[in-house]
Short mmCIF file of C-alpha atoms in Angstrom, two decimals:
data_model
loop_
_atom_site.label_atom_id
_atom_site.label_comp_id
_atom_site.label_asym_id
_atom_site.label_seq_id
_atom_site.Cartn_x
_atom_site.Cartn_y
_atom_site.Cartn_z
CA MET N 1280 49.27 5.13 -15.89
CA PRO N 1281 47.15 5.39 -19.06
CA ASP N 1282 48.37 3.44 -22.05
CA PRO N 1283 49.91 5.89 -24.55
CA CYS N 1284 48.02 4.24 -27.41
CA ALA N 1285 44.81 5.81 -26.05
CA ASP N 1286 46.22 9.29 -25.37
CA ASP N 1287 45.01 10.68 -28.70
CA LEU N 1288 41.44 9.68 -27.83
CA ARG N 1289 41.66 11.34 -24.41
CA ALA N 1290 42.79 14.74 -25.69
CA PRO N 1291 40.72 17.65 -24.32
CA ALA N 1292 39.98 18.87 -27.84
CA VAL N 1293 38.52 15.48 -28.74
CA ARG N 1294 36.34 15.40 -25.64
CA ALA N 1295 35.12 18.92 -26.38
CA ALA N 1296 34.25 18.01 -29.97
CA LEU N 1297 32.30 14.95 -28.82
CA ALA N 1298 30.52 16.96 -26.13
CA ASP N 1299 29.34 19.39 -28.81
CA LEU N 1300 27.53 16.47 -30.49
CA GLY N 1301 25.37 15.92 -27.42
CA LEU N 1302 26.59 12.41 -26.69
CA GLY N 1303 25.83 10.58 -23.47
CA ARG N 1304 28.43 8.99 -21.23
CA ILE N 1305 31.90 8.64 -22.79
CA ASP N 1306 34.41 6.10 -21.47
CA VAL N 1307 37.92 5.80 -22.95
CA LEU N 1308 39.66 2.52 -22.15
CA ASP N 1309 43.34 1.72 -22.47
CA GLU N 1310 42.65 -1.79 -23.71
CA VAL N 1311 39.64 -4.08 -23.77
CA GLY N 1312 38.80 -7.40 -25.31
CA SER N 1313 35.69 -6.10 -27.08
CA THR N 1314 34.04 -2.70 -26.80
CA ASN N 1315 30.70 -4.30 -27.73
CA GLU N 1316 30.95 -6.87 -24.95
CA HIS N 1317 32.15 -4.27 -22.44
CA LEU N 1318 29.33 -1.85 -23.19
CA THR N 1319 26.67 -4.57 -23.30
CA ALA N 1320 27.78 -5.87 -19.89
CA ALA N 1321 27.77 -2.35 -18.43
CA VAL N 1322 24.28 -1.59 -19.72
CA THR N 1323 23.04 -4.95 -18.42
CA ARG N 1324 24.44 -4.24 -14.96
CA GLN N 1325 22.72 -0.86 -14.99
CA ALA N 1326 19.41 -2.51 -15.86
CA ARG N 1327 19.68 -4.91 -12.92
CA GLY N 1328 20.92 -2.50 -10.26
CA PRO N 1329 20.47 1.03 -8.92
CA ARG N 1330 20.85 3.91 -11.34
CA PRO N 1331 24.54 4.88 -11.48
CA ASP N 1332 25.89 8.41 -11.15
CA ARG N 1333 26.86 8.30 -14.83
CA PRO N 1334 24.05 6.37 -16.53
CA TRP N 1335 24.29 4.77 -19.94
CA THR N 1336 21.91 6.95 -21.91
CA ASP N 1337 21.24 7.18 -25.64
CA LEU N 1338 24.42 7.86 -27.66
CA SER N 1339 26.74 6.80 -24.84
CA LEU N 1340 30.15 5.75 -26.10
CA VAL N 1341 32.96 3.36 -25.24
CA LEU N 1342 36.21 3.64 -27.17
CA THR N 1343 39.59 2.05 -26.71
CA GLY N 1344 43.20 2.50 -27.64
CA HIS N 1345 43.44 -1.22 -28.38
CA GLN N 1346 40.81 -3.92 -28.80
CA SER N 1347 42.50 -7.24 -28.15
CA ALA N 1348 39.71 -9.73 -28.86
CA GLY N 1349 37.28 -8.12 -31.25
CA ARG N 1350 34.81 -10.22 -33.17
CA GLY N 1351 32.81 -9.64 -36.31
CA ARG N 1352 29.93 -11.34 -38.05
CA LEU N 1353 29.75 -15.13 -37.74
CA ASP N 1354 31.98 -14.84 -34.63
CA ARG N 1355 35.10 -14.14 -36.70
CA VAL N 1356 38.10 -12.93 -34.68
CA TRP N 1357 39.73 -9.64 -35.68
CA THR N 1358 42.72 -8.06 -33.95
CA THR N 1359 45.09 -5.22 -34.86
CA GLU N 1360 48.27 -3.68 -33.52
CA PRO N 1361 47.77 -1.25 -30.61
CA GLY N 1362 47.22 2.34 -31.67
CA THR N 1363 46.53 1.63 -35.35
CA ALA N 1364 42.76 1.09 -35.49
CA LEU N 1365 39.81 3.11 -34.26
CA THR N 1366 37.42 0.93 -32.29
CA PHE N 1367 34.32 2.15 -30.49
CA SER N 1368 30.81 1.10 -29.53
CA VAL N 1369 27.81 3.36 -29.13
CA LEU N 1370 24.62 2.67 -27.19
CA LEU N 1371 21.46 3.52 -29.11
CA ARG N 1372 18.04 3.88 -27.51
CA PRO N 1373 16.18 5.10 -30.61
CA ALA N 1374 12.97 7.07 -30.03
CA ASP N 1375 10.82 9.11 -32.40
CA GLY N 1376 10.06 12.83 -32.29
CA ARG N 1377 7.46 12.23 -29.55
CA GLY N 1378 9.87 10.27 -27.39
CA ARG N 1379 8.31 6.90 -28.20
CA ALA N 1380 10.75 3.99 -28.52
CA LEU N 1381 11.13 2.79 -32.09
CA PRO N 1382 9.98 -0.78 -32.83
CA THR N 1383 12.85 -3.22 -33.25
CA GLN N 1384 11.87 -3.76 -36.90
CA HIS N 1385 13.63 -0.44 -37.62
CA PHE N 1386 16.89 -1.48 -35.98
CA PRO N 1387 18.61 -3.02 -39.06
CA TRP N 1388 18.83 0.48 -40.52
CA LEU N 1389 21.08 1.62 -37.65
CA THR N 1390 24.07 -0.34 -38.94
CA LEU N 1391 23.57 1.14 -42.41
CA LEU N 1392 23.39 4.65 -40.91
CA MET N 1393 26.79 4.14 -39.27
CA ALA N 1394 28.22 2.66 -42.47
CA ALA N 1395 27.13 5.76 -44.39
CA ALA N 1396 28.73 7.97 -41.73
CA VAL N 1397 32.02 6.04 -42.01
CA VAL N 1398 31.97 6.45 -45.80
CA ASP N 1399 31.45 10.19 -45.52
CA ALA N 1400 34.15 10.55 -42.87
CA LEU N 1401 36.81 8.60 -44.79
CA ASP N 1402 36.01 10.40 -48.03
CA GLY N 1403 36.02 13.81 -46.37
CA LEU N 1404 39.30 13.26 -44.54
CA ALA N 1405 41.30 11.39 -47.15
CA GLY N 1406 39.33 11.14 -50.40
CA ALA N 1407 39.20 7.39 -49.86
CA GLY N 1408 36.41 6.56 -52.31
CA ALA N 1409 34.78 4.36 -49.67
CA ARG N 1410 31.62 2.35 -50.32
CA ILE N 1411 29.17 0.29 -48.25
CA LYS N 1412 29.01 -3.46 -48.64
CA TRP N 1413 25.68 -4.72 -47.30
CA PRO N 1414 25.06 -5.20 -44.47
CA ASN N 1415 27.95 -4.09 -42.29
CA ASP N 1416 31.25 -3.47 -44.10
CA VAL N 1417 32.91 -0.45 -45.64
CA LEU N 1418 35.22 -1.03 -48.60
CA VAL N 1419 37.94 0.95 -50.31
CA ASP N 1420 38.99 -0.38 -53.72
CA GLY N 1421 37.06 -3.56 -52.93
CA ARG N 1422 38.95 -4.23 -49.70
CA LYS N 1423 37.52 -4.00 -46.20
CA VAL N 1424 38.55 -0.90 -44.30
CA ALA N 1425 35.85 -0.98 -41.62
CA GLY N 1426 33.41 -3.41 -40.09
CA LEU N 1427 30.34 -2.91 -37.93
CA LEU N 1428 28.53 -5.24 -35.56
CA ALA N 1429 25.23 -4.58 -33.78
CA GLY N 1430 23.77 -6.42 -30.82
CA LEU N 1431 20.44 -6.18 -29.03
CA VAL N 1432 20.31 -5.34 -25.32
CA LEU N 1433 17.14 -6.43 -23.52
CA ASP N 1434 15.83 -4.86 -20.31
CA GLU N 1435 12.55 -5.85 -18.67
CA ARG N 1436 12.08 -2.29 -17.45
CA ARG N 1437 12.92 -0.45 -20.68
CA PRO N 1438 12.50 -0.92 -24.43
CA PRO N 1439 15.28 -2.85 -26.22
CA ALA N 1440 18.48 -0.97 -27.00
CA VAL N 1441 21.27 -1.53 -29.52
CA VAL N 1442 25.01 -1.64 -28.98
CA LEU N 1443 26.63 -0.79 -32.30
CA GLY N 1444 30.35 -1.43 -32.62
CA THR N 1445 32.60 0.04 -35.30
CA GLY N 1446 36.18 -0.87 -36.14
CA ILE N 1447 38.12 1.19 -38.69
CA ASN N 1448 41.59 0.34 -39.99
CA VAL N 1449 43.37 3.69 -39.85
CA ALA N 1450 47.16 3.40 -39.69
CA GLN N 1451 48.07 -0.25 -40.30
CA GLU N 1452 50.88 -0.91 -42.73
CA GLN N 1453 50.21 -4.65 -42.75
CA LEU N 1454 46.88 -6.48 -42.59
CA PRO N 1455 46.33 -10.17 -41.79
CA VAL N 1456 44.43 -10.86 -45.03
CA ASP N 1457 44.72 -9.42 -48.53
CA THR N 1458 40.99 -8.64 -48.61
CA ALA N 1459 41.51 -5.91 -45.99
CA THR N 1460 43.12 -2.50 -46.15
CA SER N 1461 43.64 0.57 -44.00
CA LEU N 1462 43.13 4.26 -44.61
CA ARG N 1463 46.90 4.75 -44.74
CA ARG N 1464 47.50 1.91 -47.18
CA ALA N 1465 44.60 2.80 -49.44
CA THR N 1466 45.28 6.53 -49.69
CA GLY N 1467 48.94 6.95 -48.73
CA ARG N 1468 47.84 9.61 -46.24
CA ALA N 1469 48.40 9.69 -42.49
CA VAL N 1470 45.16 10.55 -40.72
CA GLU N 1471 44.81 10.79 -36.96
CA ARG N 1472 42.39 8.40 -35.28
CA ALA N 1473 40.88 11.27 -33.32
CA ALA N 1474 40.03 13.07 -36.55
CA VAL N 1475 38.36 9.93 -37.90
CA LEU N 1476 36.36 9.54 -34.67
CA GLU N 1477 35.14 13.13 -34.76
CA ALA N 1478 34.25 12.92 -38.44
CA VAL N 1479 32.38 9.61 -38.13
CA LEU N 1480 30.31 10.64 -35.13
CA GLY N 1481 29.84 14.13 -36.57
CA ALA N 1482 28.20 12.50 -39.59
CA PHE N 1483 26.35 9.78 -37.68
CA VAL N 1484 24.65 11.74 -34.91
CA PRO N 1485 22.58 14.09 -37.10
CA LEU N 1486 21.75 11.23 -39.47
CA TYR N 1487 20.61 9.10 -36.53
CA ARG N 1488 18.45 11.90 -35.19
CA GLN N 1489 16.94 12.51 -38.61
CA PHE N 1490 16.10 8.82 -38.90
CA CYS N 1491 14.62 8.58 -35.40
CA ALA N 1492 12.40 11.64 -35.83
CA ASP N 1493 10.34 9.89 -38.53
CA PRO N 1494 11.83 6.55 -39.63
CA ALA N 1495 9.05 5.73 -42.07
CA ALA N 1496 9.60 8.99 -43.97
CA ALA N 1497 13.39 8.74 -43.75
CA VAL N 1498 13.67 5.33 -45.41
CA ARG N 1499 10.64 5.18 -47.70
CA PRO N 1500 11.38 5.14 -51.46
CA GLY N 1501 12.73 8.61 -52.16
CA GLY N 1502 13.38 9.25 -48.45
CA ALA N 1503 16.46 11.32 -47.64
CA VAL N 1504 18.12 8.78 -45.37
CA ARG N 1505 17.47 5.85 -47.74
CA ALA N 1506 18.94 7.89 -50.60
CA ARG N 1507 22.04 8.75 -48.59
CA ILE N 1508 22.66 5.08 -47.88
CA THR N 1509 21.92 3.68 -51.33
CA GLU N 1510 24.06 6.30 -53.07
CA ARG N 1511 27.03 5.03 -51.08
CA MET N 1512 26.39 1.30 -51.49
CA GLU N 1513 28.72 -0.86 -53.56
CA THR N 1514 26.44 -3.90 -53.34
CA LEU N 1515 23.51 -2.54 -55.34
CA GLY N 1516 23.60 -3.48 -59.02
CA ARG N 1517 26.17 -6.20 -58.37
CA THR N 1518 25.80 -9.94 -58.83
CA VAL N 1519 25.91 -11.35 -55.31
CA ARG N 1520 25.71 -14.60 -53.42
CA ALA N 1521 24.07 -14.37 -50.01
CA GLU N 1522 25.11 -17.15 -47.62
CA LEU N 1523 22.14 -17.60 -45.30
CA PRO N 1524 22.24 -18.63 -41.63
CA GLY N 1525 21.12 -22.05 -40.52
CA GLY N 1526 22.47 -23.91 -43.52
CA ALA N 1527 19.78 -22.68 -45.93
CA ALA N 1528 20.62 -22.69 -49.62
CA PRO N 1529 22.40 -19.47 -50.67
CA VAL N 1530 20.62 -16.84 -52.73
CA THR N 1531 22.37 -15.75 -55.93
CA GLY N 1532 21.29 -12.94 -58.22
CA THR N 1533 21.43 -9.20 -58.76
CA ALA N 1534 21.13 -6.91 -55.74
CA THR N 1535 18.43 -4.46 -56.81
CA GLY N 1536 17.66 -2.43 -53.71
CA LEU N 1537 16.84 -2.33 -50.02
CA GLY N 1538 13.64 -3.53 -48.41
CA GLU N 1539 11.41 -1.61 -46.03
CA HIS N 1540 13.55 -2.51 -43.04
CA GLY N 1541 16.99 -2.53 -44.63
CA GLY N 1542 17.08 -6.05 -46.04
CA LEU N 1543 18.81 -6.70 -49.37
CA LEU N 1544 16.55 -7.31 -52.37
CA VAL N 1545 18.03 -9.90 -54.73
CA ARG N 1546 16.54 -10.76 -58.12
CA GLU N 1547 17.37 -14.34 -59.03
CA ALA N 1548 18.06 -15.60 -62.55
CA GLY N 1549 14.48 -16.78 -63.00
CA GLY N 1550 13.11 -13.34 -62.16
CA ALA N 1551 11.92 -14.00 -58.61
CA GLN N 1552 12.88 -11.39 -56.05
CA ARG N 1553 14.05 -12.46 -52.58
CA GLU N 1554 14.70 -10.27 -49.56
CA VAL N 1555 17.75 -11.24 -47.54
CA THR N 1556 17.51 -9.98 -43.97
CA ALA N 1557 20.55 -11.76 -42.53
CA GLY N 1558 23.54 -13.42 -44.09
CA ASP N 1559 27.03 -13.03 -45.45
CA VAL N 1560 27.12 -11.44 -48.90
CA VAL N 1561 29.82 -12.11 -51.49
CA HIS N 1562 30.24 -9.73 -54.43
CA LEU N 1563 30.68 -11.90 -57.51
CA ARG N 1564 32.47 -10.94 -60.68
CA PRO N 1565 30.11 -10.13 -63.55
CA ALA N 1566 29.79 -12.93 -66.07
CA PRO N 1567 32.12 -12.33 -69.04
CA ALA N 1568 30.53 -11.09 -72.23
CA PRO N 1569 30.24 -13.65 -75.08
CA GLY N 1570 33.50 -14.05 -76.96
CA THR N 1571 35.67 -12.74 -74.11
CA ALA N 1572 38.03 -14.63 -71.86
#
């Protein structure tokens, strides 16, 4: 029998709403360790074997009633009580208006597209005042309400694809750390997971298609997609410390903008500007004004 904690995601009205978006294959799981790992393994099996009856095409989706072993950036473990979070992964095979696969240099923008869609969904449903923290978190009142994680899927017979996972804290009353929150805790409003799912994907799909049609135009300075992302970003204008992979010295300074391919531009105290393309960013408190405590 299906697990009741996934029943809301199986409702016919939800499936109809998702079908209207033109998604690919949609699988709803009772419970899974990680939707990203599950989808990546399924796409890899497809690449190595005969074409299945229900292929994993662009905008295919895996969602679950409960993710029991989810992981975030830097391999951090994140788990929640069954039925309280919305967790899904979407397969992206981005191609331009002529059907040509996008170069992988454009892929970092995909996470930011989903983050912007989450912000719009949470604000539209509950007036959450959500903001993007570069590169892959969504905050409400400075606390993490959603996290995203993208992974590359390689196939010798096809261009690279992306599995983009999203986890949103919807109904939790208690969180394991005080730096996290949920939609219920932050707004005092009860919002159904299915409504969040429909709102997020309803915002993401047209934004994704707009980006794919002409990525250079979408994210150039003044581009519509770039503007939509930067207007929703908490990180810009803040003093930040970027912890870099591989043990490199961190970069500290003011986040001034986004680079051509979605990296974070940081102006250091001496005036030099660095572009951070990967790392863990900490928002620092502004230095106190002279004469203040």
